[in-house]
Amino acid sequence: MRIVFFGTPNFSAHLLEHLLKSGVEVALVVTRKDKPKGRNLEVSKSPVKELAESLGLSCFSPDKVSEKASIEKLREIGADLFVVVAFGEIVSQEILNLPSLACINVHTSLLPKYRGAAPIQRAIMDGEVKTGVTIMHMVKKMDAGDIISQKEVLIEEEETFGGLEEKLLEISKELLLQTLLNFKKGKPKAIPQNEALVTYAAKIELEDCKIDWKLPLKETHNLVRGVNPYPGAWTEIRLNGKLTPLKIWLTKYWEEIKTPLTRLTIENNRLLISSEQGTLEVLELQLPGKKRMRTSEWLRGARIQSIELV
């Protein structure tokens, strides 16, 4: 079975590595073209490309995968299966038609819920208690193909995006490998998605990460969890009379402790935000130009005359 693997970020690279270690032969790796990154805008390769080149795999990183030259190159491979994992570019119908068996996609949600770019983050931000991994047939419409296999996992109460992503990666490894074995035996059955249950997971923008203190503190806690370790939840405080941006990395929420109005207090080297819904403790934070640190550590060294929410 000739397989072409499409992917770009670390998540994809880990999955590709697992397939290779499990004896799966990959005829070609397709990834996004090299891009400038960082403050110095140095051109860098995707994690998938770095892995492929380090292992001597044939790797293709076109400007556009759906352009004519790219399609012809993919056609020449004569693939049975295209495996797409967080590739990051829309794939044309012409490409979807190329493999003899199927073009399949690994998606980190329980489809039809959370179609789109940020399913892990959005599930946490929405306070979901479960999510999972879905492997589906790819169609032109985003994340709308028939479901081949799916596995559910619980979201722990304090779990962050980073922690849940690692958990879903391990599930994806197991599920994808089993799905490929099933394709070797014959085309596995697939179930159409229920369009009545569709929800969407839009890409996370910087403005999505800004804390709105008018919202319930439980929602703020979920936001902090959902965008940790990146891009990170942020707010502004008035510190010693000066407007100061603040990133909040880790929080703890209690429903039991309440106050009539939303207010910020410092008690015993703890930073607490209380409201009529409950209390949020800021456990880790980051000020401009500083490293991420425990709040208690910052409070011990900071000379705070006044501090308030904005």
mmCIF file of C-alpha atoms in Angstrom:
data_model
loop_
_atom_site.group_PDB
_atom_site.id
_atom_site.type_symbol
_atom_site.label_atom_id
_atom_site.label_comp_id
_atom_site.label_asym_id
_atom_site.label_seq_id
_atom_site.Cartn_x
_atom_site.Cartn_y
_atom_site.Cartn_z
ATOM 1 C CA MET A 1 0.000 0.000 0.000
ATOM 2 C CA ARG A 2 1.591 3.250 -1.172
ATOM 3 C CA ILE A 3 1.012 6.088 1.291
ATOM 4 C CA VAL A 4 1.597 9.820 0.966
ATOM 5 C CA PHE A 5 1.681 11.698 4.292
ATOM 6 C CA PHE A 6 0.609 15.373 4.463
ATOM 7 C CA GLY A 7 1.438 17.357 7.624
ATOM 8 C CA THR A 8 3.239 20.383 9.015
ATOM 9 C CA PRO A 9 3.467 20.982 12.834
ATOM 10 C CA ASN A 10 4.985 18.940 15.664
ATOM 11 C CA PHE A 11 1.763 16.981 16.164
ATOM 12 C CA SER A 12 1.997 15.726 12.567
ATOM 13 C CA ALA A 13 5.717 14.977 12.892
ATOM 14 C CA HIS A 14 5.146 12.789 15.974
ATOM 15 C CA LEU A 15 2.428 10.857 14.161
ATOM 16 C CA LEU A 16 4.616 10.368 11.090
ATOM 17 C CA GLU A 17 7.477 9.150 13.263
ATOM 18 C CA HIS A 18 5.176 6.654 14.977
ATOM 19 C CA LEU A 19 3.976 5.263 11.643
ATOM 20 C CA LEU A 20 7.539 4.809 10.428
ATOM 21 C CA LYS A 21 8.629 3.106 13.666
ATOM 22 C CA SER A 22 5.632 0.792 13.301
ATOM 23 C CA GLY A 23 6.825 -0.329 9.888
ATOM 24 C CA VAL A 24 4.506 1.745 7.707
ATOM 25 C CA GLU A 25 6.162 2.669 4.408
ATOM 26 C CA VAL A 26 5.655 6.256 3.284
ATOM 27 C CA ALA A 27 6.327 6.928 -0.400
ATOM 28 C CA LEU A 28 6.293 10.732 -0.078
ATOM 29 C CA VAL A 29 5.964 13.372 2.634
ATOM 30 C CA VAL A 30 4.184 16.621 1.722
ATOM 31 C CA THR A 31 4.495 19.676 3.970
ATOM 32 C CA ARG A 32 4.138 23.454 3.839
ATOM 33 C CA LYS A 33 6.920 25.495 2.308
ATOM 34 C CA ASP A 34 9.663 26.986 4.508
ATOM 35 C CA LYS A 35 8.564 30.186 6.242
ATOM 36 C CA PRO A 36 10.235 33.076 8.086
ATOM 37 C CA LYS A 37 9.798 32.800 11.861
ATOM 38 C CA GLY A 38 10.813 34.558 15.051
ATOM 39 C CA ARG A 39 11.994 38.096 15.661
ATOM 40 C CA ASN A 40 14.723 37.831 13.044
ATOM 41 C CA LEU A 41 12.339 36.263 10.506
ATOM 42 C CA GLU A 42 14.764 33.473 9.744
ATOM 43 C CA VAL A 43 13.431 31.004 7.192
ATOM 44 C CA SER A 44 12.754 27.692 8.925
ATOM 45 C CA LYS A 45 11.522 24.257 7.911
ATOM 46 C CA SER A 46 8.376 22.686 9.303
ATOM 47 C CA PRO A 47 8.825 19.970 11.968
ATOM 48 C CA VAL A 48 7.551 17.413 9.445
ATOM 49 C CA LYS A 49 10.143 18.472 6.874
ATOM 50 C CA GLU A 50 12.946 18.352 9.449
ATOM 51 C CA LEU A 51 11.930 14.816 10.425
ATOM 52 C CA ALA A 52 11.553 13.632 6.833
ATOM 53 C CA GLU A 53 14.943 14.977 5.789
ATOM 54 C CA SER A 54 16.668 13.559 8.870
ATOM 55 C CA LEU A 55 15.344 10.105 7.936
ATOM 56 C CA GLY A 56 16.130 10.431 4.242
ATOM 57 C CA LEU A 57 12.481 10.391 3.168
ATOM 58 C CA SER A 58 11.352 11.955 -0.079
ATOM 59 C CA CYS A 59 9.853 15.326 0.922
ATOM 60 C CA PHE A 60 7.864 17.828 -1.137
ATOM 61 C CA SER A 61 7.064 21.372 0.074
ATOM 62 C CA PRO A 62 5.398 23.316 -2.753
ATOM 63 C CA ASP A 63 4.216 26.921 -2.728
ATOM 64 C CA LYS A 64 0.677 25.627 -3.241
ATOM 65 C CA VAL A 65 -0.205 21.961 -3.091
ATOM 66 C CA SER A 66 -3.219 22.424 -5.358
ATOM 67 C CA GLU A 67 -1.290 24.055 -8.223
ATOM 68 C CA LYS A 68 -0.940 22.091 -11.461
ATOM 69 C CA ALA A 69 2.733 21.083 -11.021
ATOM 70 C CA SER A 70 2.062 19.772 -7.502
ATOM 71 C CA ILE A 71 -0.925 17.742 -8.646
ATOM 72 C CA GLU A 72 1.116 16.136 -11.422
ATOM 73 C CA LYS A 73 3.889 15.224 -8.976
ATOM 74 C CA LEU A 74 1.366 13.609 -6.648
ATOM 75 C CA ARG A 75 -0.275 11.790 -9.543
ATOM 76 C CA GLU A 76 3.085 10.241 -10.501
ATOM 77 C CA ILE A 77 3.372 8.606 -7.064
ATOM 78 C CA GLY A 78 0.403 6.356 -7.790
ATOM 79 C CA ALA A 79 -0.662 6.374 -4.143
ATOM 80 C CA ASP A 80 -3.282 4.133 -2.609
ATOM 81 C CA LEU A 81 -3.834 6.378 0.400
ATOM 82 C CA PHE A 82 -3.278 10.021 1.323
ATOM 83 C CA VAL A 83 -2.998 10.582 5.091
ATOM 84 C CA VAL A 84 -3.528 14.228 6.115
ATOM 85 C CA VAL A 85 -2.698 15.466 9.629
ATOM 86 C CA ALA A 86 -2.780 19.230 10.339
ATOM 87 C CA PHE A 87 -1.428 20.065 6.907
ATOM 88 C CA GLY A 88 -2.586 23.684 7.053
ATOM 89 C CA GLU A 89 -3.698 24.194 3.461
ATOM 90 C CA ILE A 90 -6.972 23.524 1.668
ATOM 91 C CA VAL A 91 -6.675 20.478 -0.576
ATOM 92 C CA SER A 92 -8.482 20.605 -3.931
ATOM 93 C CA GLN A 93 -10.985 18.020 -5.115
ATOM 94 C CA GLU A 94 -8.551 17.021 -7.854
ATOM 95 C CA ILE A 95 -6.036 15.962 -5.192
ATOM 96 C CA LEU A 96 -8.707 14.184 -3.149
ATOM 97 C CA ASN A 97 -9.480 12.075 -6.227
ATOM 98 C CA LEU A 98 -5.872 10.929 -6.781
ATOM 99 C CA PRO A 99 -5.364 7.994 -4.357
ATOM 100 C CA SER A 100 -6.924 4.678 -5.360
ATOM 101 C CA LEU A 101 -8.362 3.919 -1.904
ATOM 102 C CA ALA A 102 -9.002 7.146 -0.014
ATOM 103 C CA CYS A 103 -7.780 10.465 1.293
ATOM 104 C CA ILE A 104 -8.156 10.374 5.091
ATOM 105 C CA ASN A 105 -7.750 13.006 7.784
ATOM 106 C CA VAL A 106 -6.955 12.836 11.510
ATOM 107 C CA HIS A 107 -9.008 15.415 13.430
ATOM 108 C CA THR A 108 -8.753 16.065 17.174
ATOM 109 C CA SER A 109 -12.429 16.254 18.095
ATOM 110 C CA LEU A 110 -15.495 14.041 18.222
ATOM 111 C CA LEU A 111 -16.888 15.050 14.854
ATOM 112 C CA PRO A 112 -19.305 16.474 13.909
ATOM 113 C CA LYS A 113 -18.501 18.708 16.904
ATOM 114 C CA TYR A 114 -15.661 21.220 16.525
ATOM 115 C CA ARG A 115 -14.949 21.196 12.829
ATOM 116 C CA GLY A 116 -12.150 23.629 12.030
ATOM 117 C CA ALA A 117 -8.696 24.834 12.987
ATOM 118 C CA ALA A 118 -8.720 24.822 16.816
ATOM 119 C CA PRO A 119 -10.802 21.898 18.104
ATOM 120 C CA ILE A 120 -8.703 21.149 21.208
ATOM 121 C CA GLN A 121 -8.562 24.747 22.407
ATOM 122 C CA ARG A 122 -12.238 25.449 21.728
ATOM 123 C CA ALA A 123 -13.404 22.296 23.512
ATOM 124 C CA ILE A 124 -11.564 23.365 26.685
ATOM 125 C CA MET A 125 -12.673 26.987 26.358
ATOM 126 C CA ASP A 126 -16.293 25.823 26.078
ATOM 127 C CA GLY A 127 -15.979 23.754 29.250
ATOM 128 C CA GLU A 128 -16.462 20.391 27.516
ATOM 129 C CA VAL A 129 -15.891 17.308 29.670
ATOM 130 C CA LYS A 130 -14.993 14.983 26.804
ATOM 131 C CA THR A 131 -13.422 15.112 23.354
ATOM 132 C CA GLY A 132 -11.514 12.663 21.189
ATOM 133 C CA VAL A 133 -9.986 11.822 17.835
ATOM 134 C CA THR A 134 -11.814 11.178 14.575
ATOM 135 C CA ILE A 135 -10.423 9.689 11.376
ATOM 136 C CA MET A 136 -12.595 10.515 8.380
ATOM 137 C CA HIS A 137 -12.696 10.505 4.620
ATOM 138 C CA MET A 138 -11.755 13.918 3.240
ATOM 139 C CA VAL A 139 -14.263 15.806 1.107
ATOM 140 C CA LYS A 140 -14.194 19.326 -0.297
ATOM 141 C CA LYS A 141 -16.266 20.661 2.625
ATOM 142 C CA MET A 142 -14.135 21.217 5.740
ATOM 143 C CA ASP A 143 -14.053 18.246 8.153
ATOM 144 C CA ALA A 144 -17.376 16.973 6.787
ATOM 145 C CA GLY A 145 -16.415 13.524 5.468
ATOM 146 C CA ASP A 146 -17.745 10.158 6.607
ATOM 147 C CA ILE A 147 -16.286 8.882 9.894
ATOM 148 C CA ILE A 148 -14.043 5.815 9.617
ATOM 149 C CA SER A 149 -12.982 5.530 13.266
ATOM 150 C CA GLN A 150 -13.334 7.539 16.455
ATOM 151 C CA LYS A 151 -12.155 7.351 20.060
ATOM 152 C CA GLU A 152 -13.376 9.368 23.043
ATOM 153 C CA VAL A 153 -11.359 10.717 25.980
ATOM 154 C CA LEU A 154 -12.316 12.656 29.114
ATOM 155 C CA ILE A 155 -11.065 16.210 29.627
ATOM 156 C CA GLU A 156 -9.740 16.521 33.169
ATOM 157 C CA GLU A 157 -10.967 19.476 35.231
ATOM 158 C CA GLU A 158 -7.607 21.296 35.285
ATOM 159 C CA GLU A 159 -6.295 20.018 31.930
ATOM 160 C CA THR A 160 -4.643 22.554 29.612
ATOM 161 C CA PHE A 161 -4.442 22.665 25.828
ATOM 162 C CA GLY A 162 -0.870 21.386 25.979
ATOM 163 C CA GLY A 163 -1.712 18.449 28.221
ATOM 164 C CA LEU A 164 -4.814 17.458 26.272
ATOM 165 C CA GLU A 165 -2.957 17.709 22.962
ATOM 166 C CA GLU A 166 -0.374 15.193 24.242
ATOM 167 C CA LYS A 167 -3.159 12.831 25.315
ATOM 168 C CA LEU A 168 -4.871 13.121 21.924
ATOM 169 C CA LEU A 169 -1.572 12.537 20.136
ATOM 170 C CA GLU A 170 -1.211 9.144 21.829
ATOM 171 C CA ILE A 171 -4.777 8.236 20.895
ATOM 172 C CA SER A 172 -4.166 9.407 17.317
ATOM 173 C CA LYS A 173 -1.122 7.145 17.004
ATOM 174 C CA GLU A 174 -3.120 4.083 18.015
ATOM 175 C CA LEU A 175 -6.223 4.969 15.983
ATOM 176 C CA LEU A 176 -4.378 5.879 12.780
ATOM 177 C CA LEU A 177 -2.230 2.764 12.816
ATOM 178 C CA GLN A 178 -5.295 0.552 13.311
ATOM 179 C CA THR A 179 -7.119 2.391 10.516
ATOM 180 C CA LEU A 180 -4.231 1.805 8.108
ATOM 181 C CA LEU A 181 -4.248 -1.897 9.001
ATOM 182 C CA ASN A 182 -7.983 -1.984 8.276
ATOM 183 C CA PHE A 183 -7.393 -0.428 4.845
ATOM 184 C CA LYS A 184 -4.893 -3.183 4.099
ATOM 185 C CA LYS A 185 -7.658 -5.741 4.708
ATOM 186 C CA GLY A 186 -10.158 -3.865 2.539
ATOM 187 C CA LYS A 187 -11.973 -0.544 2.565
ATOM 188 C CA PRO A 188 -13.379 -0.068 6.102
ATOM 189 C CA LYS A 189 -16.979 0.986 6.681
ATOM 190 C CA ALA A 190 -17.646 4.675 7.264
ATOM 191 C CA ILE A 191 -20.583 6.515 8.847
ATOM 192 C CA PRO A 192 -21.939 9.872 7.577
ATOM 193 C CA GLN A 193 -21.775 12.770 10.025
ATOM 194 C CA ASN A 194 -24.982 14.107 11.558
ATOM 195 C CA GLU A 195 -25.195 17.634 10.141
ATOM 196 C CA ALA A 196 -27.684 18.632 12.843
ATOM 197 C CA LEU A 197 -24.931 18.264 15.476
ATOM 198 C CA VAL A 198 -22.226 20.292 13.710
ATOM 199 C CA THR A 199 -20.284 22.932 15.655
ATOM 200 C CA TYR A 200 -17.192 24.869 14.590
ATOM 201 C CA ALA A 201 -13.779 25.601 16.112
ATOM 202 C CA ALA A 202 -12.457 28.793 14.567
ATOM 203 C CA LYS A 203 -8.750 29.595 14.573
ATOM 204 C CA ILE A 204 -7.558 31.207 17.822
ATOM 205 C CA GLU A 205 -6.804 34.898 17.330
ATOM 206 C CA LEU A 206 -4.982 37.127 19.815
ATOM 207 C CA GLU A 207 -8.208 38.957 20.637
ATOM 208 C CA ASP A 208 -9.842 35.622 21.564
ATOM 209 C CA CYS A 209 -7.247 35.312 24.341
ATOM 210 C CA LYS A 210 -8.108 38.624 25.998
ATOM 211 C CA ILE A 211 -9.875 38.124 29.326
ATOM 212 C CA ASP A 212 -13.264 39.804 29.732
ATOM 213 C CA TRP A 213 -13.827 40.250 33.455
ATOM 214 C CA LYS A 214 -17.555 40.769 32.852
ATOM 215 C CA LEU A 215 -17.870 37.072 31.979
ATOM 216 C CA PRO A 216 -18.239 34.367 34.654
ATOM 217 C CA LEU A 217 -14.894 33.478 36.236
ATOM 218 C CA LYS A 218 -15.399 29.814 35.329
ATOM 219 C CA GLU A 219 -15.257 30.878 31.652
ATOM 220 C CA THR A 220 -12.055 32.805 32.344
ATOM 221 C CA HIS A 221 -10.559 29.698 33.971
ATOM 222 C CA ASN A 222 -11.473 27.661 30.877
ATOM 223 C CA LEU A 223 -9.954 30.305 28.592
ATOM 224 C CA VAL A 224 -6.669 30.220 30.529
ATOM 225 C CA ARG A 225 -6.587 26.419 30.251
ATOM 226 C CA GLY A 226 -7.535 26.452 26.579
ATOM 227 C CA VAL A 227 -4.723 28.731 25.387
ATOM 228 C CA ASN A 228 -1.911 27.361 27.585
ATOM 229 C CA PRO A 229 0.916 26.944 26.485
ATOM 230 C CA TYR A 230 0.144 29.216 23.529
ATOM 231 C CA PRO A 231 -0.775 31.869 22.744
ATOM 232 C CA GLY A 232 -1.712 32.513 26.395
ATOM 233 C CA ALA A 233 -4.581 34.411 28.042
ATOM 234 C CA TRP A 234 -3.940 38.101 28.683
ATOM 235 C CA THR A 235 -5.455 41.094 30.383
ATOM 236 C CA GLU A 236 -4.498 44.562 31.586
ATOM 237 C CA ILE A 237 -4.136 45.664 35.185
ATOM 238 C CA ARG A 238 -3.402 48.999 36.779
ATOM 239 C CA LEU A 239 -0.207 48.327 38.737
ATOM 240 C CA ASN A 240 1.002 51.175 40.970
ATOM 241 C CA GLY A 241 -1.116 53.503 38.849
ATOM 242 C CA LYS A 242 0.344 52.311 35.528
ATOM 243 C CA LEU A 243 -1.590 50.377 32.885
ATOM 244 C CA THR A 244 0.273 47.060 32.528
ATOM 245 C CA PRO A 245 -0.334 44.075 30.207
ATOM 246 C CA LEU A 246 -0.399 40.761 32.055
ATOM 247 C CA LYS A 247 -0.405 37.191 30.792
ATOM 248 C CA ILE A 248 -2.148 34.651 32.998
ATOM 249 C CA TRP A 249 -0.910 31.092 32.514
ATOM 250 C CA LEU A 250 -2.460 29.057 35.284
ATOM 251 C CA THR A 251 -5.506 29.514 37.504
ATOM 252 C CA LYS A 252 -7.613 27.647 40.043
ATOM 253 C CA TYR A 253 -11.348 28.189 40.388
ATOM 254 C CA TRP A 254 -13.688 27.792 43.359
ATOM 255 C CA GLU A 255 -17.448 28.260 43.245
ATOM 256 C CA GLU A 256 -17.760 28.319 47.020
ATOM 257 C CA ILE A 257 -16.012 31.665 47.705
ATOM 258 C CA LYS A 258 -18.010 34.627 46.364
ATOM 259 C CA THR A 259 -18.206 38.431 46.558
ATOM 260 C CA PRO A 260 -20.981 40.768 45.313
ATOM 261 C CA LEU A 261 -18.662 42.627 42.896
ATOM 262 C CA THR A 262 -15.698 41.485 40.806
ATOM 263 C CA ARG A 263 -12.549 42.550 42.637
ATOM 264 C CA LEU A 264 -8.851 41.724 42.793
ATOM 265 C CA THR A 265 -7.123 41.222 46.136
ATOM 266 C CA ILE A 266 -3.784 40.024 47.488
ATOM 267 C CA GLU A 267 -4.013 37.675 50.471
ATOM 268 C CA ASN A 268 -1.070 35.749 51.963
ATOM 269 C CA ASN A 269 1.003 35.980 48.774
ATOM 270 C CA ARG A 270 -1.984 34.908 46.674
ATOM 271 C CA LEU A 271 -3.619 36.878 43.863
ATOM 272 C CA LEU A 272 -7.397 36.386 43.960
ATOM 273 C CA ILE A 273 -10.184 37.614 41.691
ATOM 274 C CA SER A 274 -13.613 37.200 43.272
ATOM 275 C CA SER A 275 -17.127 37.713 41.909
ATOM 276 C CA GLU A 276 -20.701 36.660 42.636
ATOM 277 C CA GLN A 277 -20.033 33.379 40.747
ATOM 278 C CA GLY A 278 -16.883 32.349 42.625
ATOM 279 C CA THR A 279 -13.161 33.019 43.028
ATOM 280 C CA LEU A 280 -10.241 32.629 40.655
ATOM 281 C CA GLU A 281 -6.687 32.321 41.977
ATOM 282 C CA VAL A 282 -3.885 33.297 39.585
ATOM 283 C CA LEU A 283 -1.167 30.665 40.067
ATOM 284 C CA GLU A 284 1.237 31.589 37.233
ATOM 285 C CA LEU A 285 1.647 34.862 35.377
ATOM 286 C CA GLN A 286 4.007 36.843 33.175
ATOM 287 C CA LEU A 287 4.699 40.567 32.987
ATOM 288 C CA PRO A 288 6.189 42.347 29.934
ATOM 289 C CA GLY A 289 9.871 41.504 29.468
ATOM 290 C CA LYS A 290 9.797 38.946 32.280
ATOM 291 C CA LYS A 291 9.744 35.160 32.372
ATOM 292 C CA ARG A 292 6.693 33.124 33.250
ATOM 293 C CA MET A 293 6.654 32.644 37.040
ATOM 294 C CA ARG A 294 4.645 31.498 40.025
ATOM 295 C CA THR A 295 2.433 34.295 41.291
ATOM 296 C CA SER A 296 3.653 33.807 44.866
ATOM 297 C CA GLU A 297 7.242 34.304 43.678
ATOM 298 C CA TRP A 298 6.311 37.538 41.908
ATOM 299 C CA LEU A 299 4.365 38.868 44.895
ATOM 300 C CA ARG A 300 7.297 38.254 47.242
ATOM 301 C CA GLY A 301 9.610 40.375 45.090
ATOM 302 C CA ALA A 302 7.216 43.008 43.747
ATOM 303 C CA ARG A 303 6.752 46.386 45.403
ATOM 304 C CA ILE A 304 3.013 46.719 44.994
ATOM 305 C CA GLN A 305 1.398 49.900 46.226
ATOM 306 C CA SER A 306 -1.842 49.397 44.309
ATOM 307 C CA ILE A 307 -3.236 46.822 41.882
ATOM 308 C CA GLU A 308 -6.631 46.634 40.191
ATOM 309 C CA LEU A 309 -8.399 45.119 37.211
ATOM 310 C CA VAL A 310 -9.079 47.319 34.199
#
